[in-house]
Amino acid sequence: PFRVGFQSFLVRVYSRRYDFPRADAEEDSLFSSVGRPMAVQAWYPAEPAGNEPPMPYQDYLSIASTDPSLKAFRDALNSFVFETACDDVMDQCWAFLSPEKREHFQRYLQIPTACFQNAPPLPGAFPALIHHQGLGGSIVDNPELLEFLASHGYVVVASTFQPEDGLSFGVDSDFTRSIKDIAFLI
């Protein structure tokens, strides 16, 4: 019943830090001790403008940030998200794909989704859901389900829920640590 808006961005969570802030970490390091970087994606009932086409699937694989201090984090996260999607779809990472499989994956990335990127939200209140992908998952797990929920009147928010050691972008196995990210998202 609703058209779906989608937004994706990075924030710093100043109440959270990695388990081992490094003394030699520079501001643009993945391990900066000045606020823990966190990716946020949101699907919501929306009012897209005019004849705007829906976003292609590839837009799920690029999380934006205008904060120059998050460039290293953003680039590493986007690389992880791209490789995870490639492995999920093609059962191989990009580096090992044949030219034909690379072309196939590139066509896959152009498939339209049900989302309109950065579309204005519909006015009013909607129930919210937090999506937690589960152990080892990626921020792009189950986007079709999240689009479906938003199209039925829910606001759905997801994050990377990465381990506090900062060594991976896969979802941590310690749900008690993810609770802190969920609290921030709420």
PDB file of C-alpha atoms in Angstrom:
ATOM      1  CA  PRO A   1       0.000   0.000   0.000  1.00  0.00           C
ATOM      2  CA  PHE A   2       2.940   2.435   0.492  1.00  0.00           C
ATOM      3  CA  ARG A   3       5.869   3.440  -1.679  1.00  0.00           C
ATOM      4  CA  VAL A   4       9.217   2.897   0.039  1.00  0.00           C
ATOM      5  CA  GLY A   5      11.941   5.407   0.834  1.00  0.00           C
ATOM      6  CA  PHE A   6      15.485   4.370   1.665  1.00  0.00           C
ATOM      7  CA  GLN A   7      18.355   6.195   3.356  1.00  0.00           C
ATOM      8  CA  SER A   8      21.834   5.012   4.201  1.00  0.00           C
ATOM      9  CA  PHE A   9      24.483   6.942   6.108  1.00  0.00           C
ATOM     10  CA  LEU A  10      27.286   6.818   8.665  1.00  0.00           C
ATOM     11  CA  VAL A  11      27.190   8.359  12.117  1.00  0.00           C
ATOM     12  CA  ARG A  12      29.572   8.542  15.034  1.00  0.00           C
ATOM     13  CA  VAL A  13      28.317   7.124  18.312  1.00  0.00           C
ATOM     14  CA  TYR A  14      30.165   9.094  20.959  1.00  0.00           C
ATOM     15  CA  SER A  15      28.866   6.922  23.802  1.00  0.00           C
ATOM     16  CA  ARG A  16      30.479   3.841  22.199  1.00  0.00           C
ATOM     17  CA  ARG A  17      34.093   2.973  21.530  1.00  0.00           C
ATOM     18  CA  TYR A  18      35.963  -0.038  20.297  1.00  0.00           C
ATOM     19  CA  ASP A  19      37.249  -2.446  22.973  1.00  0.00           C
ATOM     20  CA  PHE A  20      40.821  -1.395  22.361  1.00  0.00           C
ATOM     21  CA  PRO A  21      41.187   2.224  21.320  1.00  0.00           C
ATOM     22  CA  ARG A  22      44.667   2.468  19.834  1.00  0.00           C
ATOM     23  CA  ALA A  23      46.987   5.214  21.054  1.00  0.00           C
ATOM     24  CA  ASP A  24      48.399   5.607  17.543  1.00  0.00           C
ATOM     25  CA  ALA A  25      44.997   5.771  15.827  1.00  0.00           C
ATOM     26  CA  GLU A  26      44.545   8.776  13.596  1.00  0.00           C
ATOM     27  CA  GLU A  27      41.168  10.486  13.228  1.00  0.00           C
ATOM     28  CA  ASP A  28      40.499   8.836   9.849  1.00  0.00           C
ATOM     29  CA  SER A  29      41.535   5.399  11.106  1.00  0.00           C
ATOM     30  CA  LEU A  30      39.026   2.577  11.346  1.00  0.00           C
ATOM     31  CA  PHE A  31      39.944   2.444  15.033  1.00  0.00           C
ATOM     32  CA  SER A  32      39.469   6.080  15.935  1.00  0.00           C
ATOM     33  CA  SER A  33      38.764   6.525  19.604  1.00  0.00           C
ATOM     34  CA  VAL A  34      36.642   9.610  18.874  1.00  0.00           C
ATOM     35  CA  GLY A  35      33.197   8.057  18.613  1.00  0.00           C
ATOM     36  CA  ARG A  36      32.556   4.636  17.155  1.00  0.00           C
ATOM     37  CA  PRO A  37      31.548   4.786  13.461  1.00  0.00           C
ATOM     38  CA  MET A  38      28.202   3.135  12.782  1.00  0.00           C
ATOM     39  CA  ALA A  39      26.306   2.515   9.565  1.00  0.00           C
ATOM     40  CA  VAL A  40      22.550   3.085   9.518  1.00  0.00           C
ATOM     41  CA  GLN A  41      20.073   2.061   6.837  1.00  0.00           C
ATOM     42  CA  ALA A  42      16.375   2.925   6.982  1.00  0.00           C
ATOM     43  CA  TRP A  43      13.338   1.857   4.927  1.00  0.00           C
ATOM     44  CA  TYR A  44      10.112   3.807   5.439  1.00  0.00           C
ATOM     45  CA  PRO A  45       6.750   4.717   3.863  1.00  0.00           C
ATOM     46  CA  ALA A  46       7.525   7.579   1.478  1.00  0.00           C
ATOM     47  CA  GLU A  47       6.329  10.069  -1.089  1.00  0.00           C
ATOM     48  CA  PRO A  48       8.790   9.894  -4.002  1.00  0.00           C
ATOM     49  CA  ALA A  49       8.872  12.944  -6.234  1.00  0.00           C
ATOM     50  CA  GLY A  50       7.315  12.792  -9.695  1.00  0.00           C
ATOM     51  CA  ASN A  51       8.535  10.132 -12.082  1.00  0.00           C
ATOM     52  CA  GLU A  52      11.675   9.323 -10.113  1.00  0.00           C
ATOM     53  CA  PRO A  53      12.771   5.747 -10.904  1.00  0.00           C
ATOM     54  CA  PRO A  54      13.391   3.308  -8.068  1.00  0.00           C
ATOM     55  CA  MET A  55      17.005   2.885  -7.025  1.00  0.00           C
ATOM     56  CA  PRO A  56      19.035  -0.006  -8.442  1.00  0.00           C
ATOM     57  CA  TYR A  57      20.258  -2.764  -6.117  1.00  0.00           C
ATOM     58  CA  GLN A  58      23.837  -1.438  -6.326  1.00  0.00           C
ATOM     59  CA  ASP A  59      22.810   1.554  -4.201  1.00  0.00           C
ATOM     60  CA  TYR A  60      22.444  -0.803  -1.239  1.00  0.00           C
ATOM     61  CA  LEU A  61      26.174  -1.489  -1.503  1.00  0.00           C
ATOM     62  CA  SER A  62      27.365   2.072  -1.015  1.00  0.00           C
ATOM     63  CA  ILE A  63      26.925   3.744   2.347  1.00  0.00           C
ATOM     64  CA  ALA A  64      27.547   7.462   2.149  1.00  0.00           C
ATOM     65  CA  SER A  65      29.199   9.946   4.455  1.00  0.00           C
ATOM     66  CA  THR A  66      30.131  13.574   4.028  1.00  0.00           C
ATOM     67  CA  ASP A  67      32.411  13.414   7.079  1.00  0.00           C
ATOM     68  CA  PRO A  68      36.006  13.287   5.784  1.00  0.00           C
ATOM     69  CA  SER A  69      37.151  11.687   9.042  1.00  0.00           C
ATOM     70  CA  LEU A  70      35.020   8.628   8.167  1.00  0.00           C
ATOM     71  CA  LYS A  71      36.519   8.099   4.695  1.00  0.00           C
ATOM     72  CA  ALA A  72      38.711   5.098   5.655  1.00  0.00           C
ATOM     73  CA  PHE A  73      35.835   3.492   7.555  1.00  0.00           C
ATOM     74  CA  ARG A  74      33.359   4.160   4.710  1.00  0.00           C
ATOM     75  CA  ASP A  75      35.684   2.766   2.043  1.00  0.00           C
ATOM     76  CA  ALA A  76      36.455  -0.394   4.047  1.00  0.00           C
ATOM     77  CA  LEU A  77      32.766  -0.923   4.874  1.00  0.00           C
ATOM     78  CA  ASN A  78      31.650  -0.417   1.254  1.00  0.00           C
ATOM     79  CA  SER A  79      34.315  -2.874   0.071  1.00  0.00           C
ATOM     80  CA  PHE A  80      33.105  -5.451   2.617  1.00  0.00           C
ATOM     81  CA  VAL A  81      29.455  -4.922   1.632  1.00  0.00           C
ATOM     82  CA  PHE A  82      30.271  -5.269  -2.095  1.00  0.00           C
ATOM     83  CA  GLU A  83      32.302  -8.461  -1.564  1.00  0.00           C
ATOM     84  CA  THR A  84      29.615  -9.960   0.702  1.00  0.00           C
ATOM     85  CA  ALA A  85      26.901  -9.265  -1.881  1.00  0.00           C
ATOM     86  CA  CYS A  86      29.060 -10.701  -4.658  1.00  0.00           C
ATOM     87  CA  ASP A  87      29.712 -13.858  -2.636  1.00  0.00           C
ATOM     88  CA  ASP A  88      26.006 -14.169  -1.710  1.00  0.00           C
ATOM     89  CA  VAL A  89      24.863 -13.853  -5.343  1.00  0.00           C
ATOM     90  CA  MET A  90      27.733 -15.512  -7.210  1.00  0.00           C
ATOM     91  CA  ASP A  91      29.159 -17.865  -4.535  1.00  0.00           C
ATOM     92  CA  GLN A  92      32.563 -16.268  -5.155  1.00  0.00           C
ATOM     93  CA  CYS A  93      34.272 -13.021  -4.318  1.00  0.00           C
ATOM     94  CA  TRP A  94      34.827 -10.458  -7.080  1.00  0.00           C
ATOM     95  CA  ALA A  95      38.545 -11.196  -7.540  1.00  0.00           C
ATOM     96  CA  PHE A  96      37.845 -14.806  -8.565  1.00  0.00           C
ATOM     97  CA  LEU A  97      34.918 -14.174 -10.923  1.00  0.00           C
ATOM     98  CA  SER A  98      35.372 -14.916 -14.601  1.00  0.00           C
ATOM     99  CA  PRO A  99      34.664 -12.032 -17.009  1.00  0.00           C
ATOM    100  CA  GLU A 100      31.254 -13.577 -17.802  1.00  0.00           C
ATOM    101  CA  LYS A 101      30.336 -13.821 -14.120  1.00  0.00           C
ATOM    102  CA  ARG A 102      31.507 -10.253 -13.515  1.00  0.00           C
ATOM    103  CA  GLU A 103      29.221  -9.083 -16.308  1.00  0.00           C
ATOM    104  CA  HIS A 104      26.360 -11.121 -14.836  1.00  0.00           C
ATOM    105  CA  PHE A 105      26.916  -9.599 -11.391  1.00  0.00           C
ATOM    106  CA  GLN A 106      27.093  -6.080 -12.886  1.00  0.00           C
ATOM    107  CA  ARG A 107      23.690  -6.698 -14.554  1.00  0.00           C
ATOM    108  CA  TYR A 108      22.337  -7.960 -11.222  1.00  0.00           C
ATOM    109  CA  LEU A 109      23.426  -4.718  -9.552  1.00  0.00           C
ATOM    110  CA  GLN A 110      21.264  -2.748 -12.021  1.00  0.00           C
ATOM    111  CA  ILE A 111      18.021  -4.535 -11.057  1.00  0.00           C
ATOM    112  CA  PRO A 112      15.539  -1.955  -9.727  1.00  0.00           C
ATOM    113  CA  THR A 113      14.494  -2.304  -6.098  1.00  0.00           C
ATOM    114  CA  ALA A 114      11.185  -1.178  -4.612  1.00  0.00           C
ATOM    115  CA  CYS A 115      12.920   1.807  -2.967  1.00  0.00           C
ATOM    116  CA  PHE A 116      13.295   5.475  -3.772  1.00  0.00           C
ATOM    117  CA  GLN A 117      16.549   6.746  -2.334  1.00  0.00           C
ATOM    118  CA  ASN A 118      16.220   9.719   0.038  1.00  0.00           C
ATOM    119  CA  ALA A 119      12.511  10.118  -0.778  1.00  0.00           C
ATOM    120  CA  PRO A 120      10.598  12.329   1.665  1.00  0.00           C
ATOM    121  CA  PRO A 121       8.861  10.275   4.362  1.00  0.00           C
ATOM    122  CA  LEU A 122       5.086  10.179   4.529  1.00  0.00           C
ATOM    123  CA  PRO A 123       3.710  12.343   7.331  1.00  0.00           C
ATOM    124  CA  GLY A 124       2.376  10.561  10.362  1.00  0.00           C
ATOM    125  CA  ALA A 125       3.513   7.970  12.843  1.00  0.00           C
ATOM    126  CA  PHE A 126       4.474   4.432  11.850  1.00  0.00           C
ATOM    127  CA  PRO A 127       5.603   1.487  13.975  1.00  0.00           C
ATOM    128  CA  ALA A 128       9.365   0.892  13.937  1.00  0.00           C
ATOM    129  CA  LEU A 129      11.337  -2.331  13.650  1.00  0.00           C
ATOM    130  CA  ILE A 130      15.038  -2.902  14.211  1.00  0.00           C
ATOM    131  CA  HIS A 131      16.488  -5.525  11.853  1.00  0.00           C
ATOM    132  CA  HIS A 132      19.384  -7.574  13.239  1.00  0.00           C
ATOM    133  CA  GLN A 133      20.941  -9.740  10.525  1.00  0.00           C
ATOM    134  CA  GLY A 134      22.419 -12.400  12.797  1.00  0.00           C
ATOM    135  CA  LEU A 135      25.886 -13.889  13.181  1.00  0.00           C
ATOM    136  CA  GLY A 136      28.238 -13.006  10.338  1.00  0.00           C
ATOM    137  CA  GLY A 137      25.567 -11.217   8.327  1.00  0.00           C
ATOM    138  CA  SER A 138      25.977  -8.076   6.305  1.00  0.00           C
ATOM    139  CA  ILE A 139      24.036  -4.836   6.389  1.00  0.00           C
ATOM    140  CA  VAL A 140      22.497  -5.804   3.035  1.00  0.00           C
ATOM    141  CA  ASP A 141      20.918  -9.060   4.237  1.00  0.00           C
ATOM    142  CA  ASN A 142      17.232  -9.449   3.307  1.00  0.00           C
ATOM    143  CA  PRO A 143      16.573  -6.046   1.695  1.00  0.00           C
ATOM    144  CA  GLU A 144      13.490  -7.417  -0.054  1.00  0.00           C
ATOM    145  CA  LEU A 145      11.923  -8.295   3.309  1.00  0.00           C
ATOM    146  CA  LEU A 146      12.723  -4.834   4.660  1.00  0.00           C
ATOM    147  CA  GLU A 147      11.238  -3.201   1.529  1.00  0.00           C
ATOM    148  CA  PHE A 148       8.108  -5.329   1.996  1.00  0.00           C
ATOM    149  CA  LEU A 149       7.729  -4.308   5.645  1.00  0.00           C
ATOM    150  CA  ALA A 150       8.155  -0.610   4.795  1.00  0.00           C
ATOM    151  CA  SER A 151       5.589  -0.950   2.006  1.00  0.00           C
ATOM    152  CA  HIS A 152       3.143  -2.156   4.648  1.00  0.00           C
ATOM    153  CA  GLY A 153       3.587   0.806   6.966  1.00  0.00           C
ATOM    154  CA  TYR A 154       6.679   0.053   9.043  1.00  0.00           C
ATOM    155  CA  VAL A 155       9.864   2.030   9.506  1.00  0.00           C
ATOM    156  CA  VAL A 156      12.724  -0.486   9.465  1.00  0.00           C
ATOM    157  CA  VAL A 157      16.238   0.353  10.629  1.00  0.00           C
ATOM    158  CA  ALA A 158      19.361  -1.803  10.256  1.00  0.00           C
ATOM    159  CA  SER A 159      23.016  -1.403  11.111  1.00  0.00           C
ATOM    160  CA  THR A 160      26.269  -3.330  10.813  1.00  0.00           C
ATOM    161  CA  PHE A 161      26.293  -4.487  14.463  1.00  0.00           C
ATOM    162  CA  GLN A 162      30.013  -5.045  14.086  1.00  0.00           C
ATOM    163  CA  PRO A 163      32.228  -6.489  16.805  1.00  0.00           C
ATOM    164  CA  GLU A 164      33.650  -4.023  19.281  1.00  0.00           C
ATOM    165  CA  ASP A 165      37.168  -5.148  18.404  1.00  0.00           C
ATOM    166  CA  GLY A 166      36.703  -3.319  15.097  1.00  0.00           C
ATOM    167  CA  LEU A 167      38.359  -6.105  13.100  1.00  0.00           C
ATOM    168  CA  SER A 168      35.375  -7.118  10.969  1.00  0.00           C
ATOM    169  CA  PHE A 169      32.215  -5.705   9.473  1.00  0.00           C
ATOM    170  CA  GLY A 170      30.361  -9.027   9.834  1.00  0.00           C
ATOM    171  CA  VAL A 171      27.697  -9.094  12.523  1.00  0.00           C
ATOM    172  CA  ASP A 172      29.111 -10.028  15.912  1.00  0.00           C
ATOM    173  CA  SER A 173      28.066 -13.242  17.646  1.00  0.00           C
ATOM    174  CA  ASP A 174      27.682 -11.482  21.005  1.00  0.00           C
ATOM    175  CA  PHE A 175      24.115 -10.195  20.995  1.00  0.00           C
ATOM    176  CA  THR A 176      24.639  -8.367  24.294  1.00  0.00           C
ATOM    177  CA  ARG A 177      27.069  -6.063  22.471  1.00  0.00           C
ATOM    178  CA  SER A 178      24.575  -5.553  19.639  1.00  0.00           C
ATOM    179  CA  ILE A 179      22.055  -4.367  22.230  1.00  0.00           C
ATOM    180  CA  LYS A 180      24.152  -1.207  22.668  1.00  0.00           C
ATOM    181  CA  ASP A 181      23.872  -0.462  18.921  1.00  0.00           C
ATOM    182  CA  ILE A 182      20.141  -1.217  19.006  1.00  0.00           C
ATOM    183  CA  ALA A 183      19.711   1.198  21.920  1.00  0.00           C
ATOM    184  CA  PHE A 184      21.456   3.904  19.897  1.00  0.00           C
ATOM    185  CA  LEU A 185      19.254   3.210  16.843  1.00  0.00           C
ATOM    186  CA  ILE A 186      16.101   3.508  18.942  1.00  0.00           C
TER     187      ILE A 186
END
